[in-house]
Coordinates of C-alpha atoms in Angstrom, one line a residue:
X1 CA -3.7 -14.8 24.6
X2 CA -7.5 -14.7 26.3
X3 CA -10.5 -15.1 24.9
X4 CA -12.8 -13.1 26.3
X5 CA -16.8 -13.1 25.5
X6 CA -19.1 -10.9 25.6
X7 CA -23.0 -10.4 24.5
X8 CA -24.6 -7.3 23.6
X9 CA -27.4 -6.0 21.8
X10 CA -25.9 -3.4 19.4
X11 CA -22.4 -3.1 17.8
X12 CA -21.1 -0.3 15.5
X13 CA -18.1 -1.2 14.0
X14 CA -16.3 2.5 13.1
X15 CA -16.0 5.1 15.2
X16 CA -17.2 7.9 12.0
X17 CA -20.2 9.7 11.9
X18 CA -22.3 7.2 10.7
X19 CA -21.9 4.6 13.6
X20 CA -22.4 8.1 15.6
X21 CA -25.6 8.6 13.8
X22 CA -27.1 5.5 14.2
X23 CA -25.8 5.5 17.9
X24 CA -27.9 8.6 18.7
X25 CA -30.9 7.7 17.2
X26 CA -31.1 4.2 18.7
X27 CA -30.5 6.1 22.0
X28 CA -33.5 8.1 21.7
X29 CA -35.9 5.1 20.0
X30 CA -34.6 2.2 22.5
X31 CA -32.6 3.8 25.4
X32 CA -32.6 -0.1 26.9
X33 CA -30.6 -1.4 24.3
X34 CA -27.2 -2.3 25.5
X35 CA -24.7 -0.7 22.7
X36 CA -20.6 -1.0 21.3
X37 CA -18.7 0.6 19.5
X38 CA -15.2 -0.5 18.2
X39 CA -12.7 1.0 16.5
X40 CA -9.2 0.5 15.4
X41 CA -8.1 4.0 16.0
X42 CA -7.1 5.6 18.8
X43 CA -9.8 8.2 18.5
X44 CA -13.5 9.3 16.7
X45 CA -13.4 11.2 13.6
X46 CA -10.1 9.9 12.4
X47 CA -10.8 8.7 8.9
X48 CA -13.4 9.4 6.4
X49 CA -15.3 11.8 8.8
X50 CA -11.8 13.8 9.8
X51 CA -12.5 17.2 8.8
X52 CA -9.3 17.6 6.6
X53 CA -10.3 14.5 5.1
X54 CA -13.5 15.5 3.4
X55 CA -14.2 18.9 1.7
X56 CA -16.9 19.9 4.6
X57 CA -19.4 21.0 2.2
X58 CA -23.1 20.8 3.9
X59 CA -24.3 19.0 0.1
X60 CA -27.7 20.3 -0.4
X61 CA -26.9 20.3 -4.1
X62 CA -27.2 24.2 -3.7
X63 CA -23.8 24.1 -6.0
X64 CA -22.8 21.1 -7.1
X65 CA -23.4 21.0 -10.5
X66 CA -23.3 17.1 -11.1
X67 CA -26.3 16.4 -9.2
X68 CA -28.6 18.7 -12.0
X69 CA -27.5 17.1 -15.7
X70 CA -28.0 18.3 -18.7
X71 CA -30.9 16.4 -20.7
X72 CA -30.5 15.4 -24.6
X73 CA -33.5 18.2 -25.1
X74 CA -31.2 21.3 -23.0
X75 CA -33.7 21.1 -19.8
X76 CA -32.2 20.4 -16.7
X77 CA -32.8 17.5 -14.4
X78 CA -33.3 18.4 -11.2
X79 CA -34.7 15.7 -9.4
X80 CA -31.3 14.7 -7.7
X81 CA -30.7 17.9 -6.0
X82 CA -33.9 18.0 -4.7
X83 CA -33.9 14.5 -3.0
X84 CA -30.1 15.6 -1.7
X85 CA -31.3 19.1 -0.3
X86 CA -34.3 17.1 1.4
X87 CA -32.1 14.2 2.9
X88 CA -29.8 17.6 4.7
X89 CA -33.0 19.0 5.9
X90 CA -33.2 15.7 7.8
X91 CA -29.6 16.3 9.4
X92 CA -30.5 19.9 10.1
X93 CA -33.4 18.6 12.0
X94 CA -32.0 16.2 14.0
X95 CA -28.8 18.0 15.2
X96 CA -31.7 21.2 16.1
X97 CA -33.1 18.2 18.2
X98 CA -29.8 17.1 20.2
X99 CA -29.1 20.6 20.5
X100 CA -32.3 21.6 21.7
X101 CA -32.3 18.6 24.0
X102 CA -29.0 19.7 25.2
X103 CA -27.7 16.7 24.0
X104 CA -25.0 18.4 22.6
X105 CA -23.7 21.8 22.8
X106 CA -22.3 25.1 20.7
X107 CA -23.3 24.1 16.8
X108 CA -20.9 26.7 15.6
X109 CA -18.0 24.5 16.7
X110 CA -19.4 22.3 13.7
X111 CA -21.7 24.0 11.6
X112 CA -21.3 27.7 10.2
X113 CA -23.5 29.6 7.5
X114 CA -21.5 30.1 4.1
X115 CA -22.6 30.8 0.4
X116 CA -22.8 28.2 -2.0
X117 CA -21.9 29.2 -5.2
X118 CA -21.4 27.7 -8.8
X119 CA -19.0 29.3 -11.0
X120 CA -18.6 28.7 -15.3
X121 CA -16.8 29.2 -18.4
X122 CA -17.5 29.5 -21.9
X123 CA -21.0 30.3 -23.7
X124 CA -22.2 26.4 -23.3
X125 CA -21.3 26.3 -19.6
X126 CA -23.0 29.6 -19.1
X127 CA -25.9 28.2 -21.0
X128 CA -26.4 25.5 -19.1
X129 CA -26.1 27.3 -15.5
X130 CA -28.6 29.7 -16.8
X131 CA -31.0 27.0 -17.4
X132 CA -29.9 25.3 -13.8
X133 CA -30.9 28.2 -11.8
X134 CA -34.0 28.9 -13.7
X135 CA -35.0 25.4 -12.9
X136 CA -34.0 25.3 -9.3
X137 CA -35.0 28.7 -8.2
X138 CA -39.1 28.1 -8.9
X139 CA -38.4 25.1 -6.1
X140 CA -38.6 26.0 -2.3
X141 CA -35.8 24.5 -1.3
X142 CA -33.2 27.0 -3.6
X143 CA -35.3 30.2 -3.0
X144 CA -33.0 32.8 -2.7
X145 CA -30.3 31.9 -5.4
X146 CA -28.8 34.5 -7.8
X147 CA -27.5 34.1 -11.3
X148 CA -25.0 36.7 -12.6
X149 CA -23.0 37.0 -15.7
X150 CA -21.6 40.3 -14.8
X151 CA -17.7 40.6 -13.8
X152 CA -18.6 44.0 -11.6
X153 CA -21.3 41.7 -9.8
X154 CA -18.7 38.9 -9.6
X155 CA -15.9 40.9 -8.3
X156 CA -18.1 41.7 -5.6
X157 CA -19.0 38.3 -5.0
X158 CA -15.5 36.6 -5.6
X159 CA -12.7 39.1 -5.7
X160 CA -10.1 36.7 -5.1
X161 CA -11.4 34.8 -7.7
X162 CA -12.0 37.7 -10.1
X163 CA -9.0 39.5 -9.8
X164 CA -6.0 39.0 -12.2
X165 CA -8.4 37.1 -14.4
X166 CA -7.1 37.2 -18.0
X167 CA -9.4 35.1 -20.1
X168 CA -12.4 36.9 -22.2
X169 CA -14.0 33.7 -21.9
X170 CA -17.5 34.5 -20.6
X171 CA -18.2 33.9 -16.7
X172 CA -21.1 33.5 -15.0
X173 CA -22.0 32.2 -11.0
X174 CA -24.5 31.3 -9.1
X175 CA -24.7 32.0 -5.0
X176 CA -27.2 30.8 -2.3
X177 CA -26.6 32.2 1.3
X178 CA -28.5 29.4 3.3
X179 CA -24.8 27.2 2.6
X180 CA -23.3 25.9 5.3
X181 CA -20.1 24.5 6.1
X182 CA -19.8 21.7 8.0
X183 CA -16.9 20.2 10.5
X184 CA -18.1 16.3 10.4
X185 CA -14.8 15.5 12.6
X186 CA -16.2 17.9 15.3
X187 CA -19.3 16.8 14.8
X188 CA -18.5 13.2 14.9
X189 CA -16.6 14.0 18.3
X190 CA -19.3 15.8 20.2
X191 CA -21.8 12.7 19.2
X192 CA -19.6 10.3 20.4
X193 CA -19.3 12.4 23.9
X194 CA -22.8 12.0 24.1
X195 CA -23.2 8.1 23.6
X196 CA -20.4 7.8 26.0
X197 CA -22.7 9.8 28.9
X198 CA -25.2 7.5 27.8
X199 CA -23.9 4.3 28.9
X200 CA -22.4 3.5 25.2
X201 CA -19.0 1.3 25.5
X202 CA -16.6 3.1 23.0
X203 CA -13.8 0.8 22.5
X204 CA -10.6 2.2 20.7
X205 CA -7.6 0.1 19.3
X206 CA -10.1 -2.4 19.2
X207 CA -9.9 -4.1 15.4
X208 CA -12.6 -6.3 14.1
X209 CA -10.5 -9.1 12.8
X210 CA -13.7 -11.8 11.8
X211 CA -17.3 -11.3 11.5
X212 CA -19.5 -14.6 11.1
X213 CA -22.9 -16.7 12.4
X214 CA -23.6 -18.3 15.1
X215 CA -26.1 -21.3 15.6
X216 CA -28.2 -19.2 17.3
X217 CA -28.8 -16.9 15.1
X218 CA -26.5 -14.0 16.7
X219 CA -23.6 -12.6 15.1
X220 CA -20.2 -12.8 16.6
X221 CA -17.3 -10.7 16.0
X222 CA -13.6 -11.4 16.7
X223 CA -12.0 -8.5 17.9
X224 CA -8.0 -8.1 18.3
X225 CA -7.7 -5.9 21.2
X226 CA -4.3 -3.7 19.8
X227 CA -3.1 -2.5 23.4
X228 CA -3.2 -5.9 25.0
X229 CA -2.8 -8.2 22.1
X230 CA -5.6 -10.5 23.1
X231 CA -8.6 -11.9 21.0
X232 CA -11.9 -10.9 22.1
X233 CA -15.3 -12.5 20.9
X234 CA -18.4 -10.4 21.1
X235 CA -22.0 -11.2 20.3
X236 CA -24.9 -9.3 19.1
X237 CA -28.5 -9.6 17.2
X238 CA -27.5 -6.4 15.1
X239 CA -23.9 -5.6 13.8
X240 CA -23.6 -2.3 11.8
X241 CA -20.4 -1.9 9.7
X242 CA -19.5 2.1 9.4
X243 CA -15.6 1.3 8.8
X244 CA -16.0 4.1 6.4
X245 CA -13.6 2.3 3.3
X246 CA -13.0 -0.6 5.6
X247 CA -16.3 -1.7 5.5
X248 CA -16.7 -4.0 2.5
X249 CA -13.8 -6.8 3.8
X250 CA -15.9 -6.7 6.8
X251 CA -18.9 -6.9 4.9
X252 CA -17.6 -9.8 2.6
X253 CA -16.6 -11.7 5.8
X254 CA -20.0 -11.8 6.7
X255 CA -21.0 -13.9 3.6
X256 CA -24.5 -13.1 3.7
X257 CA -26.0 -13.0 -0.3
X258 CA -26.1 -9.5 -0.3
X259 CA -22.5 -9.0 0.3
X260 CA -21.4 -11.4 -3.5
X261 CA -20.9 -9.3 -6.6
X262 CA -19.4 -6.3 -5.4
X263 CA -16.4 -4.4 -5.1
X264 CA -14.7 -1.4 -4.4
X265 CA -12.7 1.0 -6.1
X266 CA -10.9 3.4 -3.9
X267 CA -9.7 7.2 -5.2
X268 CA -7.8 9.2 -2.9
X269 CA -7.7 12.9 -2.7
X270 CA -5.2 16.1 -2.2
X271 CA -6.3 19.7 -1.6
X272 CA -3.9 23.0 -1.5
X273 CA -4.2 24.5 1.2
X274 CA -3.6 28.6 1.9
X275 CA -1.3 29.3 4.2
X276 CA -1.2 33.2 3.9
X277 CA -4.3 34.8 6.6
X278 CA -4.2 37.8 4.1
X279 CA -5.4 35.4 1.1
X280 CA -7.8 33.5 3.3
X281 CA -9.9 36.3 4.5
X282 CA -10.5 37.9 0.6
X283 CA -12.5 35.0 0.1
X284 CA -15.9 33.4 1.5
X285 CA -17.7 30.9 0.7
X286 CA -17.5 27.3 -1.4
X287 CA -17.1 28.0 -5.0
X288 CA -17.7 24.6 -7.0
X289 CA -16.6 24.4 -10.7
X290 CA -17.5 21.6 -13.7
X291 CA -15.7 18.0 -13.5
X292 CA -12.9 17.4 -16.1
X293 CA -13.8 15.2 -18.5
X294 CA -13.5 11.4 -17.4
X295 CA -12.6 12.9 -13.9
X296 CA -15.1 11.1 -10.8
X297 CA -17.5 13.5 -9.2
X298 CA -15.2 13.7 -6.2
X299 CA -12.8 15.5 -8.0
X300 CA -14.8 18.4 -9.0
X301 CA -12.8 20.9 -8.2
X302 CA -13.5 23.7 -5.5
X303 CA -12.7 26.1 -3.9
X304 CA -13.8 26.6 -0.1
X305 CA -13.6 28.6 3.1
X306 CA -13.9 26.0 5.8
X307 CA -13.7 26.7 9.4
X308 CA -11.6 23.9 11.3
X309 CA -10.6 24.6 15.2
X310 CA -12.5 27.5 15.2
X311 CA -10.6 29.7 12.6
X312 CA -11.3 30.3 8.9
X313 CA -9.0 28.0 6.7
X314 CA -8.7 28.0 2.6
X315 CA -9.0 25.0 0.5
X316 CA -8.4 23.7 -3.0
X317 CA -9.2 20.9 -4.6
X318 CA -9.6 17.9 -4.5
X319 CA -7.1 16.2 -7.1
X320 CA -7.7 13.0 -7.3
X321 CA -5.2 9.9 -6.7
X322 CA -4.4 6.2 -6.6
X323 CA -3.8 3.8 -3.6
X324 CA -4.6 0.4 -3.5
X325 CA -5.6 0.8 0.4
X326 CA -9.0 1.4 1.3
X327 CA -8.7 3.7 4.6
X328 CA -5.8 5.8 5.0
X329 CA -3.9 4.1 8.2
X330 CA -5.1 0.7 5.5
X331 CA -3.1 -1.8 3.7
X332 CA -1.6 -2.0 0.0
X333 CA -3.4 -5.2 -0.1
X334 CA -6.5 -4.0 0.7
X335 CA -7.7 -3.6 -3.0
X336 CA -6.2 -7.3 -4.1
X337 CA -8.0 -9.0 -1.0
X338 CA -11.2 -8.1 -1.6
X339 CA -11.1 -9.5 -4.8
X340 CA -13.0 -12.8 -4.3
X341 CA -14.4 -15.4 -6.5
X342 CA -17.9 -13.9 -6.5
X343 CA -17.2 -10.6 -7.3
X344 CA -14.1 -11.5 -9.8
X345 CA -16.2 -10.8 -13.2
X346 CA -17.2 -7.7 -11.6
X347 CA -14.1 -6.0 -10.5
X348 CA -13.1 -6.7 -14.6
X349 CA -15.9 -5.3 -16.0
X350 CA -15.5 -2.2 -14.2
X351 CA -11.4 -2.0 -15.1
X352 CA -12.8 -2.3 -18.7
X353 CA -15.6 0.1 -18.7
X354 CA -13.4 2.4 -16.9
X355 CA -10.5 2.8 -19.1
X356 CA -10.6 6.9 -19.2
X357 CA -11.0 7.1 -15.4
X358 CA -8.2 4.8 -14.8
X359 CA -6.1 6.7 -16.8
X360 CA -7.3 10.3 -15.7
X361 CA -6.1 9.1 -11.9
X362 CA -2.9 7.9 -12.8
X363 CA -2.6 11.4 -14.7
X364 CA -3.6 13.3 -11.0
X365 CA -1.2 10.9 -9.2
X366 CA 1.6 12.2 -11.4
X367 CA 1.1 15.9 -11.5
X368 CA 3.9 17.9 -9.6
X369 CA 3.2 20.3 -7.4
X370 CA 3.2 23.3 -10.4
X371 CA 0.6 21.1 -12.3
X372 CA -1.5 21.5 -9.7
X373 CA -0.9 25.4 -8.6
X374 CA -1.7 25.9 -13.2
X375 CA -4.7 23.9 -12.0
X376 CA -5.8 26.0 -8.7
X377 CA -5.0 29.3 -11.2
X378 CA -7.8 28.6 -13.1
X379 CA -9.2 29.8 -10.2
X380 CA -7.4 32.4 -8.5
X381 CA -5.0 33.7 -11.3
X382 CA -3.2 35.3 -8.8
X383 CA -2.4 32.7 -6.8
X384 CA 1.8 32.1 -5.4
X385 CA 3.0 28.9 -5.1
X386 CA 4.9 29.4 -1.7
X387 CA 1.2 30.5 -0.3
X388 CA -0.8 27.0 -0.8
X389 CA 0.8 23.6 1.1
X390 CA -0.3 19.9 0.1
X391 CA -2.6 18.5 2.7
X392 CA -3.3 14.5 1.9
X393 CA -7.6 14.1 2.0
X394 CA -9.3 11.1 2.9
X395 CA -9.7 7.6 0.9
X396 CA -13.1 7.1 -0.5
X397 CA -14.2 3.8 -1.8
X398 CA -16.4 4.2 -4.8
X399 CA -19.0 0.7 -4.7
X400 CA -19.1 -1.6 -8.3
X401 CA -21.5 -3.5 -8.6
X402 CA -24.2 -5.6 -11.4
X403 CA -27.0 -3.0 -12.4
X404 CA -29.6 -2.8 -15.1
X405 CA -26.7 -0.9 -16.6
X406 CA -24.4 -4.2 -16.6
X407 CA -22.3 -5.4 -15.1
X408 CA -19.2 -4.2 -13.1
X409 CA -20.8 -0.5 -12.9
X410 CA -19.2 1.9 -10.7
X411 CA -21.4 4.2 -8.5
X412 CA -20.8 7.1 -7.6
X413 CA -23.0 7.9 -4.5
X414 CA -23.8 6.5 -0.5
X415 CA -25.2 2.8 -0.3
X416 CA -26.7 0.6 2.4
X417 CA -26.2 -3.0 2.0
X418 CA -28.2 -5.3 4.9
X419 CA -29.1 -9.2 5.2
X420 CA -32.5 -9.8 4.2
X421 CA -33.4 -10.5 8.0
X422 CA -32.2 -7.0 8.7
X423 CA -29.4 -8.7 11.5
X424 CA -26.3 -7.0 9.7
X425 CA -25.9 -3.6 7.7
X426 CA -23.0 -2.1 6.2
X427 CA -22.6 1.4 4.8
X428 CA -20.7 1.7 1.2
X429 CA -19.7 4.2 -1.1
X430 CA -19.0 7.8 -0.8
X431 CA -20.3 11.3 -1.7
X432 CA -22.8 12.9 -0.3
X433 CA -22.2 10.9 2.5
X434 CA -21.4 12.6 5.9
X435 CA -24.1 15.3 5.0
X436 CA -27.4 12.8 4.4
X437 CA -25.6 11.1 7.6
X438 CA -29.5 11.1 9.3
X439 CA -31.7 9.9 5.8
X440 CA -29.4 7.0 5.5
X441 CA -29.0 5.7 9.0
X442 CA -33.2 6.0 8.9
X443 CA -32.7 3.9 5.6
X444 CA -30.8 1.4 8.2
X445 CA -33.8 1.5 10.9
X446 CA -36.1 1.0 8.2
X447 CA -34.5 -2.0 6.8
X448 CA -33.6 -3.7 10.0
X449 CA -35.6 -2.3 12.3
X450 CA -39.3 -2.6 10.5
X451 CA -40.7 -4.4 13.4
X452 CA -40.2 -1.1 15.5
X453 CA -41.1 1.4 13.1
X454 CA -44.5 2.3 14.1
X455 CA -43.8 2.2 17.7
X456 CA -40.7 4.6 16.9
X457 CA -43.0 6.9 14.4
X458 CA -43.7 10.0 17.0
X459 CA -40.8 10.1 18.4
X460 CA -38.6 10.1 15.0
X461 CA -41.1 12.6 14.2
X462 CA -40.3 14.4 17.3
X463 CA -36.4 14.3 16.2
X464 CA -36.9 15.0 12.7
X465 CA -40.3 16.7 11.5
X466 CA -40.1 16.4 8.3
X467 CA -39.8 13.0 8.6
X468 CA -42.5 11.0 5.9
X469 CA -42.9 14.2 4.1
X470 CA -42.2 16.0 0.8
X471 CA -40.8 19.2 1.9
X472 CA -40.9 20.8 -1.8
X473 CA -44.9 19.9 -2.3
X474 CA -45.2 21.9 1.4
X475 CA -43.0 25.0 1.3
X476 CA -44.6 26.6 3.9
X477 CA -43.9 23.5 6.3
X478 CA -40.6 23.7 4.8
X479 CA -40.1 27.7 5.7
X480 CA -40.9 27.0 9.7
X481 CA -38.7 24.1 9.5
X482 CA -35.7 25.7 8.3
X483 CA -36.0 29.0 10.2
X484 CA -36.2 26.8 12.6
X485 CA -33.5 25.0 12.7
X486 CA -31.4 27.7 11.3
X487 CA -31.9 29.6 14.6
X488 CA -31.6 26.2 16.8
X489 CA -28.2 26.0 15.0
X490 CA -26.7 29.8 15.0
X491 CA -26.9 30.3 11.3
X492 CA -29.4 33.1 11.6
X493 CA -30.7 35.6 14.0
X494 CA -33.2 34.4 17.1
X495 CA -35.5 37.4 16.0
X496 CA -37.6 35.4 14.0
X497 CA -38.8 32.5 15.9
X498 CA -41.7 31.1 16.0
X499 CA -43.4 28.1 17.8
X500 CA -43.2 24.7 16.1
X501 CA -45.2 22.9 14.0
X502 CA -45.5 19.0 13.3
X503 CA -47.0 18.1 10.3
X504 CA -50.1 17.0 10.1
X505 CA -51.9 13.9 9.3
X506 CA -52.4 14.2 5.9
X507 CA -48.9 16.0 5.1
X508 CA -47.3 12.5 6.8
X509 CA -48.7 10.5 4.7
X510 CA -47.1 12.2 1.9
X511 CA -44.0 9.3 1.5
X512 CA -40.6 10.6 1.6
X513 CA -38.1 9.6 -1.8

């Protein structure tokens, strides 16, 4: 067994969309820097970022009704949605910019238009998605949304949905056009295609076994190379950690301050899938419905056209599940080992505040297949069980951590953890993820990179032009931008383009939440 060593500048650990991300845009800020990638797999995309591992959804909060609650007064909160339908206008715009750079090639292998809708039961429900699209609608960013509560209207929207439906329940929906549904695993694919004509060493079967300090300063990783067994040590001044689920062992093994008191909790997740062409092609476009009670935002259950390998698919879901692993090729032990004397009073708390989801998962984990065809009725009444296969989703590991709201609190969203000298950053947590893919690796520069910031200002500007500004408090900035990039992309028309604008001075110094 050799050990080999090596020095770089740059390493990704994960080969997912986020260690894609951050490959691209240090590519185009510091093309000199000398960059790796590792991964365990024997290919990109594999886990998290897998296209029949997530649900695809482009989140821009246009339907997901978790990201506007309900306040104790009626009105509706929507400052959520808009920060989530901001952070996608980032990806938009930078994807437009690799495409336009002909860095990559033909979008509409991983992005295609699609509705958005929202779909409710019962006067309260119908209440409350009343009030939701009244608030959103007066905002830029959701212009174009409708609200019906009428079944003709509906049947026209969502026949498959509509037809056979029994209950006199009243129903209402809302729909948004300017939806998209996105393949990350293609999308993931074509980026890492890119780094690799850019010099970038991709290095599959490669696992990162040990991640610690060295005198100087550096960081060095020990890698087990799978296909020839031996033990590689490589060096770098910046390590990110994208290991999608696998990224908090790594992250503990760093032992850097940020890294004690937390934990992970990992849910698991199974959609139906259609397997009748007839079925697939009465319905288009992702229908989200309201979270059971004591059920995880994850599991909110939908029901989506996607379009994987270039041909219109039908999913539903996601139920929700226990495993103890963290990735999906991981370990049973996974959960256990990262259970360390730091973050011990943590991982309790959480089992103790979180009684009712514990026991809602192990409730999902048990229902047969029926249960979950009763469940996907609710839905599409007339749906046949011989029509709808089980396809196994991706692991998601939900972050606990200590917060003003005590200790052991489970969050439910997409984290950034990095040393206080900006030398290591790791990427936690879960939904919205993939889709805010750009706003959080700029979260990364930002932290770790503040140094080059202001030298890397026009050209992230270039890349991504909204950039530093408040798209909702400029709609009309927001309008060219997002025709723009629609067209750039192939979800509308090139009839309407029109030269592009930068923002100006004033509308840059407008800072970006």
């Amino acid at each position: 067994m050799s050990n080999i060593q090596k020095k770089t500048d740059i390493i990704l650990i994960g080969a997912g969309v986020m260690s894609a991300t951050l490959g691209s845009l240090l590519k185009e800020l510091a093309p000199e820097w000398e960059i790796k990638v590792f991964e365990k797999l024997e290919k990109a995309g594999e886990e998290s970022s897998n296209e029949w591992n997530n649900a695809g959804t482009g989140h821009a909060a246009l339907c997901e009704l978790n990201y506007t609650p309900e306040k104790s007064d009626g009105s509706i909160d929507i400052s959520k949605a808009i920060k989530i339908n901001e952070q996608f206008q980032l990806s938009r715009q930078f994807w437009s910019y690799l495409v336009n750079s002909n860095l990559i090639t033909n979008p509409q292998e991983f992005i295609m238009p699609l509705p958005h809708m929202s779909l409710v039961e019962g006067d309260k429900n119908v209440s409350f998605l009343k009030n939701r699209f009244e608030a959103l609608s007066k905002n830029p960013l959701f212009q174009g949304m409708e609200f019906s509560d009428d079944p003709e209207k509906l049947m026209e929207w969502i026949p498959l949905i509509m037809e056979g439906r029994r209950s006199k329940e009243p129903i209402a929906a809302t729909k948004i056009d300017s939806g998209t549904d996105v393949n990350f695993g293609a999308l993931t694919r074509m980026l890492f295609d890119h780094l690799k004509s850019q010099n970038v060493e991709i290095n599959y079967k490669h696992s990162v076994e040990d991640i610690k300090r060295t005198e100087d300063g550096l960081w060095e990783l020990k890698i087990w190379n799978m296909d020839t067994g031996n033990i590689e040590r490589h060096t770098a001044k910046f390590v990110f950690i994208g290991g999608g689920g696998g990224s908090l062992p790594l992250l503990q093994k760093t032992g850097i301050p940020e890294s004690k008191h937390i934990g992970g909790f990992p849910v698991s997740g199974l959609f139906l899938v259609c397997n009748n062409p007839e079925v697939v092609e009465q319905h288009h476009a992702k229908v989200y419905g309201k979270a059971k009670v004591g059920a995880p935002p994850m599991s909110v259950p939908h029901l989506d056209t996607r379009f994987i390998d270039n041909k219109k698919a039908l999913l539903f879901g996601p139920f929700a599940g226990f495993t103890p692993k963290f990735l999906k090729t991981g370990s049973n032990l996974d959960l256990i080992g990262s259970v360390k004397p730091n973050n011990v009073v943590t991982m309790l708390a959480a089992g103790a505040k979180n009684i009712p989801l514990t026991k809602y998962l192990i409730e999902q984990v048990l229902l047969s297949k029926e249960k979950r065809m009763e469940e996907l009725r609710e839905f599409v009444p007339n749906a046949k069980s011989e029509e709808w296969d089980m396809v196994v989703a991706g692991q998601r590991v939900q972050v606990i951590k200590d917060t003003e709201a005590g200790k052991g609190t489970l969050q439910f969203g997409t984290e950034v953890v990095s040393a206080s000298d900006g030398s290591v950053a790791a990427l936690l947590g879960a939904s919205p993820g993939a889709s805010t893919a750009v706003h959080v690796m700029l979260e990364v520069l930002e932290k770790c990179f503040p140094q080059h910031m202001k030298e890397w200002e026009s050209k992230i500007i270039e890349m991504i032009p909204s950039y530093g500004v408040s798209l909702t408090e400029n709609p009309e900035f927001f309008q060219e931008v997002n025709t723009l990039t629609a067209q750039t992309l192939g979800l509308i028309g090139k009839e309407t383009v029109s030269t592009e604008k930068k923002p100006s001075e004033s509308e840059k110094e407008l800072v970006y939440n």
